[in-house]
Coordinates of C-alpha atoms in Angstrom, one line a residue:
X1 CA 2.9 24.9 35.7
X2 CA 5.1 21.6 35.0
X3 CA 7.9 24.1 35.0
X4 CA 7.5 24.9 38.6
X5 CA 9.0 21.2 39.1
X6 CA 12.6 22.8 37.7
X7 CA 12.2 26.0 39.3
X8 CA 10.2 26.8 41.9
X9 CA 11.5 26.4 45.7
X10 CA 14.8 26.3 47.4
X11 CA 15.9 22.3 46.3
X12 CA 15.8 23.9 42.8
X13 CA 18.5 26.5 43.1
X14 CA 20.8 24.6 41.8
X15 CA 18.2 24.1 38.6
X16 CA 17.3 27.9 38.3
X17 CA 21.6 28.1 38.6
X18 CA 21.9 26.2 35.1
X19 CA 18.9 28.1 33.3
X20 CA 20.5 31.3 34.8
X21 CA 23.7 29.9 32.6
X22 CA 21.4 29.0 29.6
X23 CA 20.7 33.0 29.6
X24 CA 17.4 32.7 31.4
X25 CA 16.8 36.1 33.0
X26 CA 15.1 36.2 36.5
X27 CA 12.5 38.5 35.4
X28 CA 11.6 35.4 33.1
X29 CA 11.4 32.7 35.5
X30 CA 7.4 32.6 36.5
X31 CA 6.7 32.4 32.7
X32 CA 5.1 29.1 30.8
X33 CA 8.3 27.6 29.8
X34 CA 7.9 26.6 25.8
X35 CA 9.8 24.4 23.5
X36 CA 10.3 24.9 20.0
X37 CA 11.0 21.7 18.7
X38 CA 12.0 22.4 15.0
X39 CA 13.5 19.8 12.5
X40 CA 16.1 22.4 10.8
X41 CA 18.8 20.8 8.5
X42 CA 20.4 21.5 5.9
X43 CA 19.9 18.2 4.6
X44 CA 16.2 18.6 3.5
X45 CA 15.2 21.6 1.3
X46 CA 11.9 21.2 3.2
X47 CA 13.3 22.1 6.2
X48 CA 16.1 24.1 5.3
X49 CA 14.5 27.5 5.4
X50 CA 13.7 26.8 9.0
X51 CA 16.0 29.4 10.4
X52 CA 13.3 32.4 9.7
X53 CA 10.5 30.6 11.4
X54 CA 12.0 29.4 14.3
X55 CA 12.9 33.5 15.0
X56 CA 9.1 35.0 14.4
X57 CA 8.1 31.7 17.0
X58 CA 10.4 33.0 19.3
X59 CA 9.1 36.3 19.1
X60 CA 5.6 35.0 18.9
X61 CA 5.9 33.3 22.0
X62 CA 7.7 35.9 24.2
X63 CA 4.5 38.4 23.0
X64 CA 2.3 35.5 24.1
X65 CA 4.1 35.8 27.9
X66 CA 5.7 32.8 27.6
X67 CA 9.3 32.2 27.4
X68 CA 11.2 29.7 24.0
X69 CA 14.0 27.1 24.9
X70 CA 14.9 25.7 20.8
X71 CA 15.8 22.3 20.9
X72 CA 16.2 19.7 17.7
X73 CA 14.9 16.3 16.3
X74 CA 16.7 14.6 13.3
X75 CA 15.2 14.3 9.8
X76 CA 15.6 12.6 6.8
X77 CA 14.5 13.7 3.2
X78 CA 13.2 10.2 1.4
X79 CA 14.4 11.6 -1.9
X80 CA 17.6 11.5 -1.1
X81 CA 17.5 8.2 1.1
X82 CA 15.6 6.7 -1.8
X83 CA 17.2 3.9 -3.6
X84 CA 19.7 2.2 -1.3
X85 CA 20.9 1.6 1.8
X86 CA 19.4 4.7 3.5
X87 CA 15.8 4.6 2.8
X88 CA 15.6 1.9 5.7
X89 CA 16.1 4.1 8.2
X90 CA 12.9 6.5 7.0
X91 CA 10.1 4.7 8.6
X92 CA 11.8 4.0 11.5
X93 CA 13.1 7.4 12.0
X94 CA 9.2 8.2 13.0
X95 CA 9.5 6.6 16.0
X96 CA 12.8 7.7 16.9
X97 CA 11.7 11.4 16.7
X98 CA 8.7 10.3 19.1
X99 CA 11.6 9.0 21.3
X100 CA 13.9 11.8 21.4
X101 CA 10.6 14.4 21.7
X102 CA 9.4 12.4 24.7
X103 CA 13.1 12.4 26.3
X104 CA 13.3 15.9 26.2
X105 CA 10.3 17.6 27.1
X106 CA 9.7 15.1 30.3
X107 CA 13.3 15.9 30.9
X108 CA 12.9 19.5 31.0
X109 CA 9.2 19.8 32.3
X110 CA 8.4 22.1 29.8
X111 CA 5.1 23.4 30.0
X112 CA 4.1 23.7 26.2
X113 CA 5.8 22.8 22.5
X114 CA 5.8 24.4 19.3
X115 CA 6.4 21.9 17.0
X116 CA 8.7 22.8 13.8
X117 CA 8.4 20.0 11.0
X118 CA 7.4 19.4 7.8
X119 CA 8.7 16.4 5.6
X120 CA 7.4 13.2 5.6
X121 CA 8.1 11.1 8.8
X122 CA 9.2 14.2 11.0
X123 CA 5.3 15.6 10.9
X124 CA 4.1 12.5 12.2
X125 CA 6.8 11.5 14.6
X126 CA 6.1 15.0 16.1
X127 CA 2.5 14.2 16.4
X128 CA 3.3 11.3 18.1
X129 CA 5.2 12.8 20.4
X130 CA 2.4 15.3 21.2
X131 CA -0.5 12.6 21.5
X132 CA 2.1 10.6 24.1
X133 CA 3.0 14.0 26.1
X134 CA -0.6 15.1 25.7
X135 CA 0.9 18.5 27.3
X136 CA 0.0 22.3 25.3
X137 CA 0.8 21.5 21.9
X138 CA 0.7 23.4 17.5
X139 CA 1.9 22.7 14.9
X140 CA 4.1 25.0 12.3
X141 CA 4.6 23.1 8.7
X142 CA 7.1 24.7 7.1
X143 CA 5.1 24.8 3.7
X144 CA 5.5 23.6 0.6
X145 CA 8.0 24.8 -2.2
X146 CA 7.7 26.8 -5.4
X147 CA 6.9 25.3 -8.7
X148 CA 9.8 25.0 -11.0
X149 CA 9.9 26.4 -14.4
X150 CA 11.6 25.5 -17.4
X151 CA 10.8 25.8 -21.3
X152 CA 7.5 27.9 -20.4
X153 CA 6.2 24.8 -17.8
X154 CA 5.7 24.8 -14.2
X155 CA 8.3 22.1 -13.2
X156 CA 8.4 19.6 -10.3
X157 CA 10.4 17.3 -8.1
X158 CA 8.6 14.2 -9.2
X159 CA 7.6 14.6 -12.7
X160 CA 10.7 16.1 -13.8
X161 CA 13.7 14.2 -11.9
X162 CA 12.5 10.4 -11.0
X163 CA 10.0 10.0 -14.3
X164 CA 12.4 12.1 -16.4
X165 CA 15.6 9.5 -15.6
X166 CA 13.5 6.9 -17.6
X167 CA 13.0 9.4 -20.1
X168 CA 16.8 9.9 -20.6
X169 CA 17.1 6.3 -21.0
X170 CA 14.7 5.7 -23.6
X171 CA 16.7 8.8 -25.8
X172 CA 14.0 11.1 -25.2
X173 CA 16.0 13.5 -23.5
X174 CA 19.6 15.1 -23.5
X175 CA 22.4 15.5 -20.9
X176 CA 21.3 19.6 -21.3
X177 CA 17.7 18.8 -21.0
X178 CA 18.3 16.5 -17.9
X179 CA 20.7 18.5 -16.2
X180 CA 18.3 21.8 -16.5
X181 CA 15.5 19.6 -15.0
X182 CA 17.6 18.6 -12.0
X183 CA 18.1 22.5 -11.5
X184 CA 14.6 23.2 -12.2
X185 CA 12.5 20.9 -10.7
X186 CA 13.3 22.4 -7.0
X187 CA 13.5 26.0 -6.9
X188 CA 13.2 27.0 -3.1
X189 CA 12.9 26.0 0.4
X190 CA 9.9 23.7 0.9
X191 CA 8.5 20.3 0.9
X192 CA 8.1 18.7 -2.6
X193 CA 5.3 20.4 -4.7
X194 CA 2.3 18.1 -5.2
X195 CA 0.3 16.1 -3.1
X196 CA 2.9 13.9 -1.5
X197 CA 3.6 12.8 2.1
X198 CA 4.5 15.7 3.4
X199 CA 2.4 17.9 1.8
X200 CA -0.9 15.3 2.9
X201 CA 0.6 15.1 6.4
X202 CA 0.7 18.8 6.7
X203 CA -3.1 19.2 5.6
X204 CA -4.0 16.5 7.7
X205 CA -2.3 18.1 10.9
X206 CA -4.5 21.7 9.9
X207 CA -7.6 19.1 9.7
X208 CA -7.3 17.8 13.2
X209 CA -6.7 20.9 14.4
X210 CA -3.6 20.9 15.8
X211 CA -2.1 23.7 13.3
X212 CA -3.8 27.0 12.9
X213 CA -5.7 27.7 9.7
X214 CA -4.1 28.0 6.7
X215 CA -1.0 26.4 7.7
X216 CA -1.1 23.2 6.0
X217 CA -0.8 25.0 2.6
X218 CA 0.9 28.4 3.2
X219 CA 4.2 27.9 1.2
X220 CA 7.6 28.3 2.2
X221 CA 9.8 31.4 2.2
X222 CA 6.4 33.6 2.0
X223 CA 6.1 35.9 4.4
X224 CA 2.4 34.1 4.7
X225 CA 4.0 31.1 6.3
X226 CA 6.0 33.6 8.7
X227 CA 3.0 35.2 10.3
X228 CA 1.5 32.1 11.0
X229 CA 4.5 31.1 12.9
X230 CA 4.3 33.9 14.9
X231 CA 0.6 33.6 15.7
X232 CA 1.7 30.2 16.8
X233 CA 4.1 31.1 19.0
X234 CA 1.3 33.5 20.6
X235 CA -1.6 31.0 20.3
X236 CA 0.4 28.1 22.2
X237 CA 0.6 30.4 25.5
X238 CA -3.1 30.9 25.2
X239 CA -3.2 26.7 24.8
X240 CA -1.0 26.3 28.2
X241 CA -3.0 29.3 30.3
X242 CA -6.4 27.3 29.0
X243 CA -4.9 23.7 29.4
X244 CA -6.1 22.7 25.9
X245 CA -4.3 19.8 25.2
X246 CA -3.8 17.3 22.3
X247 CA -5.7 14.9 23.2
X248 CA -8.8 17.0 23.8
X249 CA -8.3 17.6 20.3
X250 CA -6.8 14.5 18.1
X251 CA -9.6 12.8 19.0
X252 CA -11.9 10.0 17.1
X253 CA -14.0 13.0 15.4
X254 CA -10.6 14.7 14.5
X255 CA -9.2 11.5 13.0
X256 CA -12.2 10.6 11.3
X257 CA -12.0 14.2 9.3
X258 CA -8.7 14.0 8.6
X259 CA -9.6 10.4 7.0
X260 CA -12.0 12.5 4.8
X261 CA -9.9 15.2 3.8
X262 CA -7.2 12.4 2.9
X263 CA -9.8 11.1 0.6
X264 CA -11.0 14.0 -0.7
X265 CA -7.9 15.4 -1.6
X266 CA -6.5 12.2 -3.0
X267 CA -3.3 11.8 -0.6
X268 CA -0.6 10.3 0.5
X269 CA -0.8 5.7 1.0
X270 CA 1.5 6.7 3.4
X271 CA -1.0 7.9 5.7
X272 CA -2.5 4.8 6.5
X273 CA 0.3 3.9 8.3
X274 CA 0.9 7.7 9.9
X275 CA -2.8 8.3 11.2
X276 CA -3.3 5.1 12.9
X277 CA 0.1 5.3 14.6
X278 CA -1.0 8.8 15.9
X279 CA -4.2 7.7 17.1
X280 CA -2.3 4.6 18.9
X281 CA -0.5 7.2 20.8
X282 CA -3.7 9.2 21.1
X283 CA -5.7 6.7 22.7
X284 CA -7.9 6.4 19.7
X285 CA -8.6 3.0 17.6
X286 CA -8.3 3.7 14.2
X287 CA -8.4 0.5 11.4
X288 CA -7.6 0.3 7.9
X289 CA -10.9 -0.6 7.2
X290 CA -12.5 3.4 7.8
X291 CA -10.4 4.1 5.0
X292 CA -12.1 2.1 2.1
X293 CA -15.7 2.4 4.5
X294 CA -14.8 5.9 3.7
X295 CA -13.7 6.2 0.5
X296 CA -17.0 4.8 -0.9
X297 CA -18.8 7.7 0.4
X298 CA -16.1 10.7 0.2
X299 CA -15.7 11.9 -3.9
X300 CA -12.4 13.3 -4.7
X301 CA -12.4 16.8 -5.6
X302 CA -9.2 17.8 -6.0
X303 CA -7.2 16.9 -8.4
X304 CA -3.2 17.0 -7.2
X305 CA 0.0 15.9 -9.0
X306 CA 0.9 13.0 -8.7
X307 CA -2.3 11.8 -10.2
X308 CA -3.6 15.7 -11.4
X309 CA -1.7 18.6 -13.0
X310 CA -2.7 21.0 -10.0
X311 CA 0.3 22.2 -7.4
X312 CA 0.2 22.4 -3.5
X313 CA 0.6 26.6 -4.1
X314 CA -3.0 26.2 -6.2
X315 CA -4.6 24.7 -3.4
X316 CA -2.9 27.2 -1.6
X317 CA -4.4 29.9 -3.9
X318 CA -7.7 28.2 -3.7
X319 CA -8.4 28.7 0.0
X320 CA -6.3 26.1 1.4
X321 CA -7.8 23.3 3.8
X322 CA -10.6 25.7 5.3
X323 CA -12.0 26.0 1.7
X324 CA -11.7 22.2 1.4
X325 CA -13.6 22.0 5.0
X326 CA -16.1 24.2 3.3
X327 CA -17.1 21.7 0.3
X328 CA -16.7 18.7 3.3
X329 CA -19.0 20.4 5.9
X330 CA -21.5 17.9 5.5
X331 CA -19.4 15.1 5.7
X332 CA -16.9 16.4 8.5
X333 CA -18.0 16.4 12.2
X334 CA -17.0 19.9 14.6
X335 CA -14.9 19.6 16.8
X336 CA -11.8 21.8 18.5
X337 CA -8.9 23.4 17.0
X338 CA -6.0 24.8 18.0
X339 CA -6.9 28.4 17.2
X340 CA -9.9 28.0 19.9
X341 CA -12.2 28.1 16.3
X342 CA -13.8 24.8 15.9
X343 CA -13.8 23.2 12.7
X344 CA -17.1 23.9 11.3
X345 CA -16.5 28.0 12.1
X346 CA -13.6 27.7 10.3
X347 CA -15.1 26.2 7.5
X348 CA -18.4 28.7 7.4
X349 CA -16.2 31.9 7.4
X350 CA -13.7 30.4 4.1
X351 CA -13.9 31.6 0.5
X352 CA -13.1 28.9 -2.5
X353 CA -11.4 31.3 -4.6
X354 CA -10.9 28.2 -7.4
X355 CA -14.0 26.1 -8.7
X356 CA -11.8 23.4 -10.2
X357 CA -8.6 23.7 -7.9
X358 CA -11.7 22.9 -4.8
X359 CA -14.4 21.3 -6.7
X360 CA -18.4 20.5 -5.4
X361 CA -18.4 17.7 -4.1
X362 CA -21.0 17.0 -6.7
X363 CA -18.9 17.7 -9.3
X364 CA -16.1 16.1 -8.2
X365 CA -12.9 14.2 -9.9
X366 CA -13.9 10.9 -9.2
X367 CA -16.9 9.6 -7.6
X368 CA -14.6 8.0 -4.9
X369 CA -11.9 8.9 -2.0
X370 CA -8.2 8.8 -3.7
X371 CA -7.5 5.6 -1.6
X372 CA -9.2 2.3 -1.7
X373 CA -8.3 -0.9 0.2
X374 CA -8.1 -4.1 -1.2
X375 CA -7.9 -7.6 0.2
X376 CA -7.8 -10.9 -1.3
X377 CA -6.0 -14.1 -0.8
X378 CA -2.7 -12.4 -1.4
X379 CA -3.6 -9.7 0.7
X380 CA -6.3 -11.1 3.6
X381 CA -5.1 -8.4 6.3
X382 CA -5.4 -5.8 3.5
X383 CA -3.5 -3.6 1.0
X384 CA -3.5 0.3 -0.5
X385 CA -3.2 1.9 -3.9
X386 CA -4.1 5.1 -4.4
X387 CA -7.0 5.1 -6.8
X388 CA -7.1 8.4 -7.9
X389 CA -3.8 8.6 -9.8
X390 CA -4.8 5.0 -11.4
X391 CA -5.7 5.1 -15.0
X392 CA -10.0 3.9 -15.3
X393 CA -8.3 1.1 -18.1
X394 CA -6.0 0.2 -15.4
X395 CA -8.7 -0.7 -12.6
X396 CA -9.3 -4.0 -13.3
X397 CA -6.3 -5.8 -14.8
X398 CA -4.8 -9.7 -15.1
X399 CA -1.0 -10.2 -15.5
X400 CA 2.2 -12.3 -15.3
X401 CA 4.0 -11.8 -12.3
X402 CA 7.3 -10.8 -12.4
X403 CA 9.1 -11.5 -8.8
X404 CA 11.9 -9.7 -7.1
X405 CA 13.2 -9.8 -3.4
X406 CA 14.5 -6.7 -3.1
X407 CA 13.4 -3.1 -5.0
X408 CA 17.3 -3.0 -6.2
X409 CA 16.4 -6.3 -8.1
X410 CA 13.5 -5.1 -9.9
X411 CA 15.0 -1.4 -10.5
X412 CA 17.4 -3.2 -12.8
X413 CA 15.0 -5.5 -14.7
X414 CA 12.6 -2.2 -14.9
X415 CA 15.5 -0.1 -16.3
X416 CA 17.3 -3.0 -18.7
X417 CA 14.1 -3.4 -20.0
X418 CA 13.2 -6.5 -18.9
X419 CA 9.3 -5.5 -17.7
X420 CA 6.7 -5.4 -20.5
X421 CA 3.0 -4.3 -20.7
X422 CA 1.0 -7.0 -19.1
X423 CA 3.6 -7.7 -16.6
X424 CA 3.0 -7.5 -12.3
X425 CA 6.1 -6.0 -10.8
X426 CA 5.6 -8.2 -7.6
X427 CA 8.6 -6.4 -4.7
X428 CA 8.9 -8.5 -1.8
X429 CA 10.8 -8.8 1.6
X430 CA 10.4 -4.7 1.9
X431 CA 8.1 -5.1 4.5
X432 CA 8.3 -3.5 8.2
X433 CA 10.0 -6.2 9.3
X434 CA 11.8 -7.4 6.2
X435 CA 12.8 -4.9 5.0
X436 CA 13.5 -3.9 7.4
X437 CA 11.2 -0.3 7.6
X438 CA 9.1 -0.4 4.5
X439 CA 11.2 1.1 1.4
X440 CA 9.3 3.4 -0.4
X441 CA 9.5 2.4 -4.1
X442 CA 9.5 5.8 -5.7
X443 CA 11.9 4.9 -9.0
X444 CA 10.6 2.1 -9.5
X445 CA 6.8 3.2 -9.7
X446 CA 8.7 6.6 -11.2
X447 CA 10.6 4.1 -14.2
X448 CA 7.3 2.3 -15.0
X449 CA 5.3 5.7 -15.7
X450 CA 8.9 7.3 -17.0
X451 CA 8.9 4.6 -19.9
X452 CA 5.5 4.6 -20.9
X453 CA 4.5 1.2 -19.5
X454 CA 0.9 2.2 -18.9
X455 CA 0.0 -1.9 -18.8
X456 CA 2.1 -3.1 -15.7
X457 CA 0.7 -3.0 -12.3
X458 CA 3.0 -3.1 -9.1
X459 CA 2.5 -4.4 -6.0
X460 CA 4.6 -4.7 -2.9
X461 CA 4.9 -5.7 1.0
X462 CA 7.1 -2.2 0.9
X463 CA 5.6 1.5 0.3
X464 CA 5.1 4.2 -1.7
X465 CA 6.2 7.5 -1.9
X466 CA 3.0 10.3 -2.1
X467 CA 4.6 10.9 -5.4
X468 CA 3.6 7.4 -7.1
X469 CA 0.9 6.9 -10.0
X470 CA -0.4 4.3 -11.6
X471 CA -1.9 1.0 -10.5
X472 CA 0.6 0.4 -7.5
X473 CA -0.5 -1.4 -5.1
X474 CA 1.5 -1.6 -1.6
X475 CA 1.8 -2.1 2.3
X476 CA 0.5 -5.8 1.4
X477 CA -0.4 -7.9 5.0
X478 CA 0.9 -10.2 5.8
X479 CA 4.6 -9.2 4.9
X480 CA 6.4 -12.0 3.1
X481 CA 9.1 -12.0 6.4
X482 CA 6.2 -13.5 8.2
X483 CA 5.4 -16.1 5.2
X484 CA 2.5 -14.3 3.7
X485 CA 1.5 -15.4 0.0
X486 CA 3.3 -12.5 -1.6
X487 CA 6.4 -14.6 -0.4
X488 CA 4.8 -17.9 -2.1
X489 CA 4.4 -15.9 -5.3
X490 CA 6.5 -17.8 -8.6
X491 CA 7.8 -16.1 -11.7
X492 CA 4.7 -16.4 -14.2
X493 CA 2.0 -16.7 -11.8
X494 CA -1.3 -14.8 -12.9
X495 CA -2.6 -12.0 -10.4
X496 CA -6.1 -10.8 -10.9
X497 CA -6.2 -6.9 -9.6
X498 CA -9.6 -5.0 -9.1
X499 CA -9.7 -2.0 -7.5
X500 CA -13.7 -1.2 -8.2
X501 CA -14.2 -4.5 -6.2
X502 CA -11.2 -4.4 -3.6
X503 CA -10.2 -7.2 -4.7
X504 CA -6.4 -8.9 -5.5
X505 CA -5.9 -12.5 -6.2
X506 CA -3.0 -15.2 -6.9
X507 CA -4.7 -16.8 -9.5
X508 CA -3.0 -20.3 -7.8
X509 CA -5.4 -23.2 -6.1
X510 CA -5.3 -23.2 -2.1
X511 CA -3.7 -26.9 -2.8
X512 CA -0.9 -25.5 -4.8
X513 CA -0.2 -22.8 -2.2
X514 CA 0.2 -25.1 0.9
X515 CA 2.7 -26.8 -0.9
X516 CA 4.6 -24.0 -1.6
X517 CA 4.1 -22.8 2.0
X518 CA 5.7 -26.4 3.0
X519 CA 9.1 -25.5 1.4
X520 CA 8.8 -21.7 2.2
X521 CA 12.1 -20.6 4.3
X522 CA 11.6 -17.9 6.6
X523 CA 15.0 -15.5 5.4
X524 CA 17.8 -14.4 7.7
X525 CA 17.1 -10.6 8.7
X526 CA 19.1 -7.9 6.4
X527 CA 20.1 -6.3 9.1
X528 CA 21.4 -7.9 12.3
X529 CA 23.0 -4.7 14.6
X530 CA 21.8 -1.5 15.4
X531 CA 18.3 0.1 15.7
X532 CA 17.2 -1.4 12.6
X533 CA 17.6 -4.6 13.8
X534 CA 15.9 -3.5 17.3
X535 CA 13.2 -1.8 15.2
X536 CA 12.8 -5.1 13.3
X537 CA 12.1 -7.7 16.0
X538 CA 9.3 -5.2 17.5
X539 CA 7.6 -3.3 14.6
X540 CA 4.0 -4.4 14.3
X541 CA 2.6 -4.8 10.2
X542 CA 1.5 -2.3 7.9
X543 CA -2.3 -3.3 8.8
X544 CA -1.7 -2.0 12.0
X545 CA 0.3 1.2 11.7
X546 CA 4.1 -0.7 11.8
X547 CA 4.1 0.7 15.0
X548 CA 6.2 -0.9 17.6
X549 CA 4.4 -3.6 19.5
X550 CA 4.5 -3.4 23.1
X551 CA 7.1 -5.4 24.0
X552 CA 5.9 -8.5 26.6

């Protein structure tokens, strides 16, 4: 065991002294020593309920014969950080988890980790971290949360607090109805209730395999989402006695089904940056372009909110991924899972309890995976919108661009009521580098929808949140930091979007653009100290994950 290098022979008595101190008993010593690495703060309702699972993977592991040693990563909830100053640090936060992860399980020699997570860059930080360690390794997401109610109407975080601010403004609402949304909208412990980030990473992670079934949907505070813990805790002793390691599962079958779930399901942007950082640590090449390849040949077939009305606890209801595996089969390839089921066994024995929750996949939503990738002379490394919560009249659309430099700017032309139908919201300098860490551009996107501006596009070097609708368009390459065209773009300009082709265009000559480029100014950085700035000069571009480079 890896754990024989802190406590096996006599130089190590001074080791076995400390872990003595910790509370290790001697009778415990030849056990697989495991890690819990759990995310718990009180700062996130997603993983605030954390206390309860951590105790049933405790007691899951000790049945298993293996013996838990809790330790903790940071998180941040991007609803709270959205907006200002702190929604920076999200993105980058990913990587820092990776850090710390790696720090302390090659510290410790730990022989196995359960990971804890759930919200939106813990999940894949932790996965990081596993693909890099590649040592014994599951997965617990803490599930999502209940569905608010109020007035008779299943409430939630996105509809009824971002959207319903623009709503207030317009007079629609009152101080009592806004103040009973905000109390509403989030009624437990639990990542936010539709299809979001979280909620897309935590279905994906079930996908690859590296949770066991029925995980990625469970929701939080049932006593559901306890026994998988515990079976968890069990199951990883079983991974470290059989040496099944991550990599043996995240591998290029296992990212190329969770690609098709993604579509299927209609998730997440966000996860083209996640799943090809993860396969970067994995070992596994993994380009934007699978995603579109893909999404011409996966149909959607389950309609989530944002774009849908259905919740993460329907899904749930429905059969959870297996049932989704089950419509997939013939599109997903087998391959290894964490239980020691493989995928297709997993998706042969599960029931779809819901016909329109899980649809056929020949009767799906849309014809098409929820994302597409476009490219065009703004965008020639590439872009994402997610397709699926993008109105059919709002597919192919031609407007006047309306240019900010920062999503503070355009919040207050959005919200004084300076955008009109036909406008394109153009948010630059948000970029992985500009920005720097890629913003995610939630109230904006929310305002637009909130005021009934169903005839204004939005498009951006920055990111979304999973919660975004409408024809938004984002993680456009090359960045305007590093003098792509977004940064060339002039108040008025037409841009020609069309997301049935791929296609986004400046409609400006290649003439008038080189001049522009001539008197371009590459910006001082935002942010000159700290781990931004660090995290700034080495980030790679959303194209390729905005993972850090290697440094030369």
């Amino acid at each position: 065991m890896r754990s024989d290098n802190v406590k096996k022979g006599l130089e190590r008595a001074p080791h076995r002294a400390l872990l003595h101190g910790s509370g290790v008993p001697k009778s415990s010593m030849n056990r697989p020593f495991i890690g819990v690495c759990s995310s718990f703060t009180d700062l996130i309702p997603g993983h605030s309920g954390m206390r309860d699972l951590e105790r049933f993977i405790e007691k899951g592991i000790h049945t298993g014969g293996g013996y838990a040693f809790l330790f903790s990563v940071p998180g941040i909830c991007d609803g709270i950080a959205m907006g200002h100053k702190g929604m920076h640090y999200s993105l980058p936060s990913r990587d820092a988890i990776a850090d710390i992860i790696e720090c302390v399980v090659e510290a410790h020699q730990l022989d196995g980790v359960v990971f804890l997570t759930n919200c939106d860059k813990i999940t894949p930080g932790m996965l990081m971290a596993a693909a890099r360690l590649n040592i014994p390794s599951i997965f617990v997401t803490a599930g999502p949360m209940l569905s608010g109610h109020w007035r008779g109407q299943r409430r939630s975080f996105v509809r009824d607090t971002f959207e319903a601010m623009a709503k207030y403004k317009k007079g629609e609402i009152d101080d009592f109805e806004m103040s009973n949304l905000e109390q509403c909208a989030c009624p437990s412990a639990g990542s936010c209730q539709g299809l979001y980030t979280a909620n897309t990473m935590a279905c994906l992670t079930e996908t690859m395999g590296m949770s066991l079934p029925g995980c990625g949907t469970a929701l939080a505070i049932m006593s559901k989402k306890k026994h998988i813990a515990f079976d968890s805790g069990v199951q990883i002793c079983e991974l470290v006695r059989n040496n099944i390691r991550p990599r043996d599962i995240m591998n290029e079958k296992a990212f190329r089904n969770a690609v098709i779930v993604d579509l299927a399901l209609g998730g997440s942007t966000n996860t083209t940056l996640h799943l090809p950082a993860i396969a970067h640590e994995a070992g596994v090449k993994l380009n934007l372009e699978l995603f579109d390849e893909l999404s011409k040949k996966v149909p959607h077939i389950s309609n989530l909110r944002p774009g849908g009305e259905f919740f993460m606890e329907d899904l749930d209801y429905a059969g959870g991924i297996p049932a989704v595996l089950k419509r997939l089969e013939m599109l997903v390839e087998d391959n290894l899972t964490v239980s020691g089921k493989t995928v297709k066994e997993i998706a042969k024995s599960a029931i779809v309890f819901n016909e329109d929750v899980i649809r056929p996949i020949d009767n799906p939503y849309h014809k098409e995976g929820g994302i597409a990738v476009l490219k065009g002379n703004i965008a020639p490394d590439g872009c994402v919108v997610k397709q699926s919560a993008v109105d059919p009249e709002m597919l192919e659309f031609t407007g006047k661009a309306k240019v900010f430099d920062s999503e503070e700017e355009a919040m207050d032309a959005i919200m004084g009521g300076k955008i009109q139908n036909g406008d394109v919201v153009v948010i630059r300098y948000e970029g992985s580098k500009g920005g720097p860490g890629m913003r995610e551009m939630l109230a904006p996107t929310a305002a637009i929808a909130g005021l009934g501006l169903n005839k204004v596009a939005l498009i951006t070097d920055g990111r979304f949140s999973g919660g975004t609708r409408g024809p938004c368009i984002g993680h456009i390459s090359p960045e305007a930091a590093e003098g792509g065209v977004i940064a060339l773009i002039q108040e008025g300009d037409e841009i020609y979007i069309n997301i049935r082709e791929r296609k986004i265009e400046l409609l400006v000559s290649d003439t008038e653009l080189e001049e522009r480029k001539k008197k371009w100014v590459k910006p001082e950085p935002k942010i000159k100290t700290g781990y931004l700035y660090k995290y700034a000069l080495n980030v790679s571009s959303a194209a390729e994950g905005a993972i850090f480079k290697k440094l030369q």
